[in-house]
XYZ file of C-alpha atoms in Angstrom:
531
model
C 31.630 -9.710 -23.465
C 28.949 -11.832 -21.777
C 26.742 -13.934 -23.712
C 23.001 -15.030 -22.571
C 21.947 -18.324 -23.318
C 17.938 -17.674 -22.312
C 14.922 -20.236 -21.873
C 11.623 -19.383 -21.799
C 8.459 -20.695 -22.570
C 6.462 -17.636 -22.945
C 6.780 -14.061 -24.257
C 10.452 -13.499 -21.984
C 10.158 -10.048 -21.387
C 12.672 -10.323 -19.215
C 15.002 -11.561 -21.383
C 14.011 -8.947 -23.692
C 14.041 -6.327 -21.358
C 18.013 -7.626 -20.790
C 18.534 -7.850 -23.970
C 17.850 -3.964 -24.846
C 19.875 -2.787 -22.074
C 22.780 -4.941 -22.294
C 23.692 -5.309 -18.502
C 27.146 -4.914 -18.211
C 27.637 -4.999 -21.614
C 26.010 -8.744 -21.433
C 23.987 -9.944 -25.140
C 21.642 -12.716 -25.844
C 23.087 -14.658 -27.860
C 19.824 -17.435 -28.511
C 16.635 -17.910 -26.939
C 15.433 -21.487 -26.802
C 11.695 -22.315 -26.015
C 10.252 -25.628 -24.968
C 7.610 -25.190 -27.594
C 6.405 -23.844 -30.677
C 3.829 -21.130 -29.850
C 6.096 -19.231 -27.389
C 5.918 -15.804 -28.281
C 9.545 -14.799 -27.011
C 10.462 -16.630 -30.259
C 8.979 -13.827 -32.644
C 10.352 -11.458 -30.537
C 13.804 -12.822 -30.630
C 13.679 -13.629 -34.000
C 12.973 -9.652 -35.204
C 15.978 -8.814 -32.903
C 18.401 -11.179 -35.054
C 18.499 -13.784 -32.187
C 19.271 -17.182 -33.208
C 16.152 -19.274 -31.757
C 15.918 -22.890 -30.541
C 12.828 -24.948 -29.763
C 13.131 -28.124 -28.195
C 10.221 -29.375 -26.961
C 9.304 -32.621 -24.970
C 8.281 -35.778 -25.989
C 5.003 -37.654 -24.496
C 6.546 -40.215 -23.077
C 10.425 -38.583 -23.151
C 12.578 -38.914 -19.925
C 13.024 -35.504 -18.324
C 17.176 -36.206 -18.788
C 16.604 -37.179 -22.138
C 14.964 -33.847 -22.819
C 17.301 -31.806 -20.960
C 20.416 -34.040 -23.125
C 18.141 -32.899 -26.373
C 18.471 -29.086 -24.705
C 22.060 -29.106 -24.269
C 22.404 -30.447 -28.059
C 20.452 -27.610 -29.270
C 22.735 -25.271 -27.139
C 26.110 -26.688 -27.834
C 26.765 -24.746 -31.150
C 26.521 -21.447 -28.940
C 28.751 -19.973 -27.374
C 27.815 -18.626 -24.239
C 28.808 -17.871 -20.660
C 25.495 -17.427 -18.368
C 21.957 -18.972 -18.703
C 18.860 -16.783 -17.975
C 15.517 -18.470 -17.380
C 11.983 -16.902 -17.820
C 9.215 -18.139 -17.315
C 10.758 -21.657 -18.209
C 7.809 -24.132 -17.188
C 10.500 -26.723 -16.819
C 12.211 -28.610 -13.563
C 15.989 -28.537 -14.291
C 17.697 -31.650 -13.158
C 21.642 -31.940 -12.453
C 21.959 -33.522 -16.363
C 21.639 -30.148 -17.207
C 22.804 -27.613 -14.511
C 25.967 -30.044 -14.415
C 26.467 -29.302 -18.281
C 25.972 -25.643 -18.026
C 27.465 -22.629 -16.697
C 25.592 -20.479 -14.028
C 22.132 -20.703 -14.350
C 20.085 -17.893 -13.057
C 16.135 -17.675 -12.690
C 13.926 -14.680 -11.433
C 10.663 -15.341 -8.664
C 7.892 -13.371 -8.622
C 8.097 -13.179 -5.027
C 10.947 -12.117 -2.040
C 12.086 -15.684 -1.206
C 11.915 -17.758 0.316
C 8.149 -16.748 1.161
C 5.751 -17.610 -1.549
C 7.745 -20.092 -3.694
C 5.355 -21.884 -6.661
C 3.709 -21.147 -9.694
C 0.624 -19.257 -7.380
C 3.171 -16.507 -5.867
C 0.849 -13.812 -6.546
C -1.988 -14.761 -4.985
C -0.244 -15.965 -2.144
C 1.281 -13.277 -1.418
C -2.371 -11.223 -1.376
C -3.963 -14.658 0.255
C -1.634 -13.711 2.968
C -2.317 -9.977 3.394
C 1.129 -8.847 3.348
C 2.181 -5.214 2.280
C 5.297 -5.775 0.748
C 6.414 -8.182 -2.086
C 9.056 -8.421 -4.891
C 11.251 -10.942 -6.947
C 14.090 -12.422 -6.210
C 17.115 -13.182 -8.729
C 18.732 -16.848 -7.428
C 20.934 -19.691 -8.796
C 18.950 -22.864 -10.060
C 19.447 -25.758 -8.619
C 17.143 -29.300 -8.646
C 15.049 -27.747 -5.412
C 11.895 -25.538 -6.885
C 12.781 -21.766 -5.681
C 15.472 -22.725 -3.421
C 18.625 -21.798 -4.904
C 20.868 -18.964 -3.249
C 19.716 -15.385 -3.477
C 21.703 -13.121 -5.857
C 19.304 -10.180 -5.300
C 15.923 -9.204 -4.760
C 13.763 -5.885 -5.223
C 11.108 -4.803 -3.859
C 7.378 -3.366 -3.967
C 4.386 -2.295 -2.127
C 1.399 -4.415 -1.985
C -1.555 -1.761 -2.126
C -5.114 -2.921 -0.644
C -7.039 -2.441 -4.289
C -4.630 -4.840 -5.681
C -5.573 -7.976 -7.683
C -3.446 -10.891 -9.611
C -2.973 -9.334 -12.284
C -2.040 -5.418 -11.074
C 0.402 -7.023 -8.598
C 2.317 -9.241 -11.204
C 2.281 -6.316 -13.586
C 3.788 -4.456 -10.520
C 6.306 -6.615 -9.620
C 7.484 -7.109 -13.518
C 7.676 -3.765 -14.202
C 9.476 -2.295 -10.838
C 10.856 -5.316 -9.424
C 11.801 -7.636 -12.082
C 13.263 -5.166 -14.756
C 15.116 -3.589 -12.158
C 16.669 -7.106 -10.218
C 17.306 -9.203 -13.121
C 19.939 -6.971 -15.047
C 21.306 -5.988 -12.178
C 21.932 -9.343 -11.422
C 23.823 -9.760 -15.171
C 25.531 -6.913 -14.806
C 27.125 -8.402 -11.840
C 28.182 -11.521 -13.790
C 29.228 -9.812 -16.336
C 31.647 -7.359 -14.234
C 33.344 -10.722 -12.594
C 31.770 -9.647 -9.376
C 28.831 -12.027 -8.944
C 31.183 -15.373 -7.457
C 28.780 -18.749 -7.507
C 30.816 -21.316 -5.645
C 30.199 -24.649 -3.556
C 31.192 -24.713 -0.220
C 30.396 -28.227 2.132
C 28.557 -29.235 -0.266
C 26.235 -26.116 -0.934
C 26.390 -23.661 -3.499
C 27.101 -19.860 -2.132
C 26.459 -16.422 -3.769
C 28.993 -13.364 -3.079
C 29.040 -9.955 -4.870
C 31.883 -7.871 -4.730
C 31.418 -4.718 -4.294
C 27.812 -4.478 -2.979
C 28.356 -2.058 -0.401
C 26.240 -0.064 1.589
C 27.104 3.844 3.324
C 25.841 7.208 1.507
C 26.256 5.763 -2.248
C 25.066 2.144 -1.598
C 25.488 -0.429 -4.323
C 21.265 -0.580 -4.342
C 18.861 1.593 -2.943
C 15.326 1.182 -1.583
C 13.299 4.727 -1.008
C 10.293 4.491 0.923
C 7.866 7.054 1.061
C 4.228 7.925 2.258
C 2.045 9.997 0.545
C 0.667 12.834 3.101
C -1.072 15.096 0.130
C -2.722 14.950 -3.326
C -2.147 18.729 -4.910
C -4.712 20.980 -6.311
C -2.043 20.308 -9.079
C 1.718 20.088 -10.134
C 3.958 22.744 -11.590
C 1.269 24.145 -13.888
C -2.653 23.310 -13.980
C -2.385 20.727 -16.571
C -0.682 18.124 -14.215
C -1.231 16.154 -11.292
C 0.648 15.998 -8.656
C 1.227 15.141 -4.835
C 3.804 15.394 -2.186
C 5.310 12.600 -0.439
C 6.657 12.477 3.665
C 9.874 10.978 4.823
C 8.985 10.147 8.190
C 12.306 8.999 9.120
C 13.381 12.189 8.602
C 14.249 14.216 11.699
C 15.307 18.105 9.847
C 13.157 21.005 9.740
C 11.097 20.702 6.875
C 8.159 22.684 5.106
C 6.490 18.815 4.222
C 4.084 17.934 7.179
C 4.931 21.354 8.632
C 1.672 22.536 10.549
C -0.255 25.143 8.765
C -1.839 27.212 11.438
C -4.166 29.530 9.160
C -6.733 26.555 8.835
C -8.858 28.143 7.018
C -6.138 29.149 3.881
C -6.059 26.747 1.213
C -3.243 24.155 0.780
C -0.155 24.447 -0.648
C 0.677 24.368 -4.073
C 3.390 22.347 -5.649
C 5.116 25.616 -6.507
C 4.465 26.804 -2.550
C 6.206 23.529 -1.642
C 9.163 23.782 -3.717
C 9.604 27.705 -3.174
C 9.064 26.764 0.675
C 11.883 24.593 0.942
C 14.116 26.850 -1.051
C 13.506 29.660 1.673
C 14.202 27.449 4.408
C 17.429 25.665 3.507
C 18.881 29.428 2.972
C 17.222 30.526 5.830
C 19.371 27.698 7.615
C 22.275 29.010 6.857
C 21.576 31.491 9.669
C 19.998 29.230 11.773
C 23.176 30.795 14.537
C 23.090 33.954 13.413
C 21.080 37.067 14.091
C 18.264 37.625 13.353
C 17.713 37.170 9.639
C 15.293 36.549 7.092
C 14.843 35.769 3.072
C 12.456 36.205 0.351
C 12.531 33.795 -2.323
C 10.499 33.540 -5.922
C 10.648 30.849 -8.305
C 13.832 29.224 -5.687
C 15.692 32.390 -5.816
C 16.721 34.780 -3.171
C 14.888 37.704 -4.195
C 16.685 38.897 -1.021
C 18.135 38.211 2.325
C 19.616 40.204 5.440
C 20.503 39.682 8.828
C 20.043 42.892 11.148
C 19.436 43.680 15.032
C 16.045 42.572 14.808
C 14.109 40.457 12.850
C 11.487 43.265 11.116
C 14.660 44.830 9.862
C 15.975 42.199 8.599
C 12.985 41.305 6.806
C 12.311 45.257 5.683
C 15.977 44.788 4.123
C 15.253 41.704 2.563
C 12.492 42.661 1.219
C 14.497 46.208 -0.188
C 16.753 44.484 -2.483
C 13.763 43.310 -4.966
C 10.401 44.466 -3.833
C 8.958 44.147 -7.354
C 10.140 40.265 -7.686
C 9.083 39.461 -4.301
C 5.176 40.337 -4.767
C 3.857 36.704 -4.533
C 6.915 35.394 -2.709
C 7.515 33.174 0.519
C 9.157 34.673 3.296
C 11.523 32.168 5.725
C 12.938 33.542 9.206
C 15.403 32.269 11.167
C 13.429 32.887 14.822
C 10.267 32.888 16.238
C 7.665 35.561 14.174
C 7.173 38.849 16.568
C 4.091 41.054 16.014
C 6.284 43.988 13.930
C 7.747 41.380 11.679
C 4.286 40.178 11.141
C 2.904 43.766 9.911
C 5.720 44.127 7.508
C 5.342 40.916 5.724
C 1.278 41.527 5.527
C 2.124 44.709 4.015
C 2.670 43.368 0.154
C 1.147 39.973 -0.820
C 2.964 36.772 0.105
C 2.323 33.016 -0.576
C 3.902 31.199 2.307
C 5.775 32.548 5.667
C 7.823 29.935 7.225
C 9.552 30.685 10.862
C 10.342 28.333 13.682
C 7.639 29.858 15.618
C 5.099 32.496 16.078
C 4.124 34.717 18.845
C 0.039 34.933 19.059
C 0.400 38.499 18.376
C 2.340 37.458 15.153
C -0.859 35.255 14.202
C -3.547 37.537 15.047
C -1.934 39.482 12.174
C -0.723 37.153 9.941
C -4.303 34.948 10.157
C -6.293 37.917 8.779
C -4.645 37.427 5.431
C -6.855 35.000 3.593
C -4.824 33.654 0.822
C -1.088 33.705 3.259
C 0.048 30.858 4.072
C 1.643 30.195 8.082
C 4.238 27.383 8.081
C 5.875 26.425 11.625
C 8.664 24.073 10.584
C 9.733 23.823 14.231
C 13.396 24.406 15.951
C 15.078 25.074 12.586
C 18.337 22.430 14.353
C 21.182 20.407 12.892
C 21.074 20.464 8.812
C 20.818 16.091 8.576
C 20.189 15.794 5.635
C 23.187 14.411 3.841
C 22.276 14.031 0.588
C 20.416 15.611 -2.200
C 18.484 14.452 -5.157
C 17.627 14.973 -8.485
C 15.299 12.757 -10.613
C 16.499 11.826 -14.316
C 14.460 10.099 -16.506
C 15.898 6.801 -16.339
C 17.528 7.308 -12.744
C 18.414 10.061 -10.313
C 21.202 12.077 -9.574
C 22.583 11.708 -5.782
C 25.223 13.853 -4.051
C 26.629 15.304 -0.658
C 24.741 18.257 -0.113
C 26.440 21.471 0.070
C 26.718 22.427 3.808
C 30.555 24.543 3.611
C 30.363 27.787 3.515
C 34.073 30.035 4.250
C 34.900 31.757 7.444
C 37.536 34.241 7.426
C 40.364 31.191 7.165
C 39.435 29.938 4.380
C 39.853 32.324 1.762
C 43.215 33.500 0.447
C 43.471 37.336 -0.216
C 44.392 37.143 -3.772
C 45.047 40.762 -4.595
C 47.432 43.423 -3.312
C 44.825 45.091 -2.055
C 43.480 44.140 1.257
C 39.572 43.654 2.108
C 38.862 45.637 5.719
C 37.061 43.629 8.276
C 34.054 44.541 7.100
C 34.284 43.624 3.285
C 34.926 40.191 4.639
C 31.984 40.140 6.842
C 30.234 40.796 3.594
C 31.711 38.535 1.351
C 31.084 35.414 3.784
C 27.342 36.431 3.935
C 27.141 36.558 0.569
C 29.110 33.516 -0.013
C 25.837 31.829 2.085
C 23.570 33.578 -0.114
C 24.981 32.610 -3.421
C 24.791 29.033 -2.278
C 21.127 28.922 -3.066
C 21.209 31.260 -6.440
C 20.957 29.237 -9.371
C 24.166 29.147 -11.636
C 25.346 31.192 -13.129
C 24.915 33.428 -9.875
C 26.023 36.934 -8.830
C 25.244 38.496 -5.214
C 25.749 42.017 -4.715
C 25.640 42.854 -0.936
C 26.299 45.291 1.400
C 26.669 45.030 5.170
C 24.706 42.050 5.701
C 22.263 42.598 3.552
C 21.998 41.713 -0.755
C 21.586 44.672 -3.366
C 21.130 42.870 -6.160
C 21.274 39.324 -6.835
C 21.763 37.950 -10.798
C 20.523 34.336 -11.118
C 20.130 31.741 -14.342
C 22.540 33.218 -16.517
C 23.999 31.423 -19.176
C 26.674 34.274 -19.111
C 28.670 35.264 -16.202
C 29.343 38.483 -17.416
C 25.163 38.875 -18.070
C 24.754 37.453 -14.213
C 26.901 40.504 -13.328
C 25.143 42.840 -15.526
C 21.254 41.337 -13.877
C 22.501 42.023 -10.472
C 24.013 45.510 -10.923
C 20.821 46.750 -12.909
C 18.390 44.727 -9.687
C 20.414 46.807 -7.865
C 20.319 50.007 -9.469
C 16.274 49.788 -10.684
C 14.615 47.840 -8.423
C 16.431 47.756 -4.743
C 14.917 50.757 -2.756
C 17.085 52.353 -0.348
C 19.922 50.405 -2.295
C 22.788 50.921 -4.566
C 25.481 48.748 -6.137
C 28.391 51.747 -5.029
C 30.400 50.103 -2.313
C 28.885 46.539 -2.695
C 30.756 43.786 -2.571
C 30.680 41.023 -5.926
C 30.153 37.317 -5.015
C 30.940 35.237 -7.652
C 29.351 30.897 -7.218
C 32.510 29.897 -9.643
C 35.861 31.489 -11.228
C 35.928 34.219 -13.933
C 37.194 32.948 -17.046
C 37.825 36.241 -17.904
C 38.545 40.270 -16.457
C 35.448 41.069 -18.141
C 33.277 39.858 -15.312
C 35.066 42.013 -12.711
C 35.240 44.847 -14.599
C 31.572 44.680 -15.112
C 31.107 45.067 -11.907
C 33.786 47.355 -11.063
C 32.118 49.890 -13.489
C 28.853 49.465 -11.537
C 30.316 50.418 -8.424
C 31.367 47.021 -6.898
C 34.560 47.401 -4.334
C 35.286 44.260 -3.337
C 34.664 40.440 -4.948
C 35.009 36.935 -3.643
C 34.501 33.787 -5.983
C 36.177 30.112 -5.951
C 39.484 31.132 -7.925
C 40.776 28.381 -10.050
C 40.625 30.073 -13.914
C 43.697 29.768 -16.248
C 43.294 33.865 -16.563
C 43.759 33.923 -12.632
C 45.973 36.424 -13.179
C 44.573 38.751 -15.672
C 41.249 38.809 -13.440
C 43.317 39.628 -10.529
C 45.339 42.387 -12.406
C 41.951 43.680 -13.148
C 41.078 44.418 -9.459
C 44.358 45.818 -8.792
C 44.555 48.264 -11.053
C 41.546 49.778 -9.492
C 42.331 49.088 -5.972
C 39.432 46.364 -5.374
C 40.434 43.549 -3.028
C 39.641 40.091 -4.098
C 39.430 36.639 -2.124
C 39.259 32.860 -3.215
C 37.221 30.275 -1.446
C 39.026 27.348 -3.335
C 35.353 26.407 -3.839
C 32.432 26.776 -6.312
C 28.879 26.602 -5.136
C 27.190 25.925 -8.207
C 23.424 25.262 -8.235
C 21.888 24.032 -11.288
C 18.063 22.893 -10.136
């Protein structure tokens, strides 16, 4: 374990801040102050730190202070020393004595060194500051750089909002990284010709960099967030080169905005919608994220109408995505019921004509729909964020292994890799019935498996028009731990299933199918969705 030997000569929230997240597993182990009235010394003291004050005398030598220092130190043990806020020059009689000594800047060296860096930094008009994390040495601010961090410099700043700003997002966030470097072995402090050099192993860039910085502009402030209570805006990448529903041109000018709601719902249509972006024509409806329905057909108005069939009673209030330009027929049908948001890659002016004389419908034109990027997704924790490869692999006929006796025709498979596309966007646990190349029923956010089966056969007996779960084929986003599952849907009518594969019970599941002559395929994947 790594133990902190800090310094500081005011309140050392940074050290405090260390000490309650324990870097690395680092602890401070004493706090020494270079007077009395410090206020870090309360602080430490409540926490069970051992304190130190050593303060100096009027007409005391600046080595004979530092000597005093390292007597007040020397029944500690301790490996690293952590200054903040120290209002104290540290001469070689000290830093010669000591292990590494590490100091934090309120500023991105080596611009705005001194006691002033604030106002320096808004003296000089620049838009971006930070800290910076760097070895002590004899030279003010000049030691090498460990790390720095980041922030924006906004044009109603002051003093005092800036420094909070740079404590709070730049400081708390550079300084224990810095100790948890140390304390991991990987931070190497070493003199080379005479100078001293900084190297951390292990701080790599590529998709799941060692640090990250996210920049990003503000192009909206929201009539409100997910619900009226709270506020809310959107923000652009505008690095980003994918077809997107943020910045998308809304040509109804006269409809209002878009929601926070219409924004995430938007994007939900169009990454499924992507999945066809090659295909026919084909189009979704989604509600709350979820497909309430999606087809591909000859033309785009059918594949809307059948869309639209699966769930006509969940889509009132929807957003519609297509996956090529918006004709004139598609237009009528999707005016026909109410809609939020239509998002296309284009629109003919007949299309508008129609579409504009809906008041409240939204027109997004998100452009060639392209290349899928993006590489990466996010979610935000409280405390972090969650980053991972997004899920572009869907199965063609290759990739799935026939697991059952019985064999799928050609056309079961056609059906179980456009559901497989579909069921990428359901959230877990989700069921797809389909037909063709259009769903029946679709069973989303069940805690159960066998209850997401159950959701989509009763969608698809009750609510699809035109629809029925006899002859549909089951897709499954992970393995059934159980028979019951596929029975479940076998009863309802279901005549073929593919899912990932993968359970224990494998071969109870796939006994299931067989005994009632129902082909079944593994993907070797899952395609889980959980936000």
């Amino acid at each position: 374990m790594t133990t902190i030997a800090g310094l500081a000569s005011n309140r050392g929230r940074n050290l405090l801040h260390i000490d309650e997240r324990a870097p690395g597993g680092a602890e401070l182990g004493v706090v020494l102050a270079n007077h009395e009235g410090a206020p870090v010394l309360d602080a430490a003291a409540e926490r069970g730190i051992p304190t130190e004050v050593v303060e100096r005398g009027e007409d005391e030598s600046r080595a004979d202070h530092e000597r005093r220092i390292l007597d007040a130190l020397s029944s500690y043990d301790f490996d690293l020393i952590c200054l903040d806020g120290y209002m104290r020059i540290l001469t070689d009689t000290f830093l010669e004595a000591t292990p590494t000594v590490l100091n934090v800047h309120p500023s991105l060296l080596p611009s705005f060194p001194g006691d002033d860096a604030h106002e320096q930094v808004l003296d000089a008009g620049v838009s971006v500051t930070g800290c910076t994390v760097h070895v002590v040495t004899e030279e003010v601010d000049a030691g090498p750089v460990v790390t720095q961090e980041s922030v924006p410099v906004y044009g109603d700043d002051n003093a005092e909002s800036l420094k909070s700003r740079v404590l709070y997002d730049a400081e708390f966030t550079a300084y224990p990284r810095a100790v948890r470097w140390f304390a991991q072995g990987r931070l190497d402090v070493s003199e080379r010709d005479g100078e001293l050099t900084v190297s951390v192993e292990g701080d790599d860039g590529g998709d799941f960099p060692e640090r990250r910085v996210v920049s990003n502009d503000r192009v909206a402030e929201l009539r409100y967030g997910e619900n009226p209570h709270q506020d809310a805006a959107v923000y652009a990448d505008a690095a980003d080169t994918e077809a997107s529903v943020v910045g998308a041109p809304q040509l109804n000018e006269g409809a209002k905005g878009l929601s926070y709601n219409n924004y995430n719902d938007a994007d939900a249509a169009l990454n499924l919608i992507k999945e066809f972006a090659d295909d026919e024509p084909a189009a979704a409806v989604i509600k709350h994220t979820n497909p309430a329905g999606c087809a591909t057909a000859d033309t785009l108005a059918d594949a809307y109408a059948d869309a639209l069939a699966t769930d006509p009673m969940s889509a009132f209030g929807g957003i519609v995505a297509l996956n090529r330009e918006c004709d004139a027929a598609t237009a009528e049908e999707i005016v026909d019921s109410f809609k939020e948001v239509v998002v296309a890659p284009g629109y003919t002016d007949a299309a508008l004509d129609v579409l504009r004389a809906k008041d409240d419908l939204r027109v997004l034109d998100v452009g060639s729909l392209g290349e899928r990027t993006d590489a990466l997704t996010e979610k935000r924790l409280v405390g972090g964020r969650l980053v991972q490869e997004r899920d572009r692999w869907a199965p063609d006929r290759e990739d799935v292994e026939i697991a059952t006796d019985t064999q799928p025709t050609d056309e079961q498979l056609e059906t179980m890799l456009f559901a497989w596309k579909v069921l990428k966007h359901v959230k877990s646990n989700g069921i797809v019935f389909a037909d063709g190349t259009e769903t029946v029923g679709v069973g989303m956010g069940q805690v159960s498996r066998v209850d997401a089966v159950r959701l989509a056969a009763m969608k698809a007996d009750e609510h699809a028009e035109g629809k029925s779960p006899e002859g549909a084929v089951m897709a499954s986003d992970a393995f059934f731990p159980f028979p019951d599952g596929v029975e479940e849907a076998i009863d309802a009518g279901v005549e073929a299933v593919i899912q990932p594969g993968g359970s224990v019970n494998d071969e109870d599941v796939i006994a299931a199918c067989d005994a009632h002559d129902v082909p079944m395929v593994f993907t070797g994947r899952r395609c889980f969705r959980h936000d």
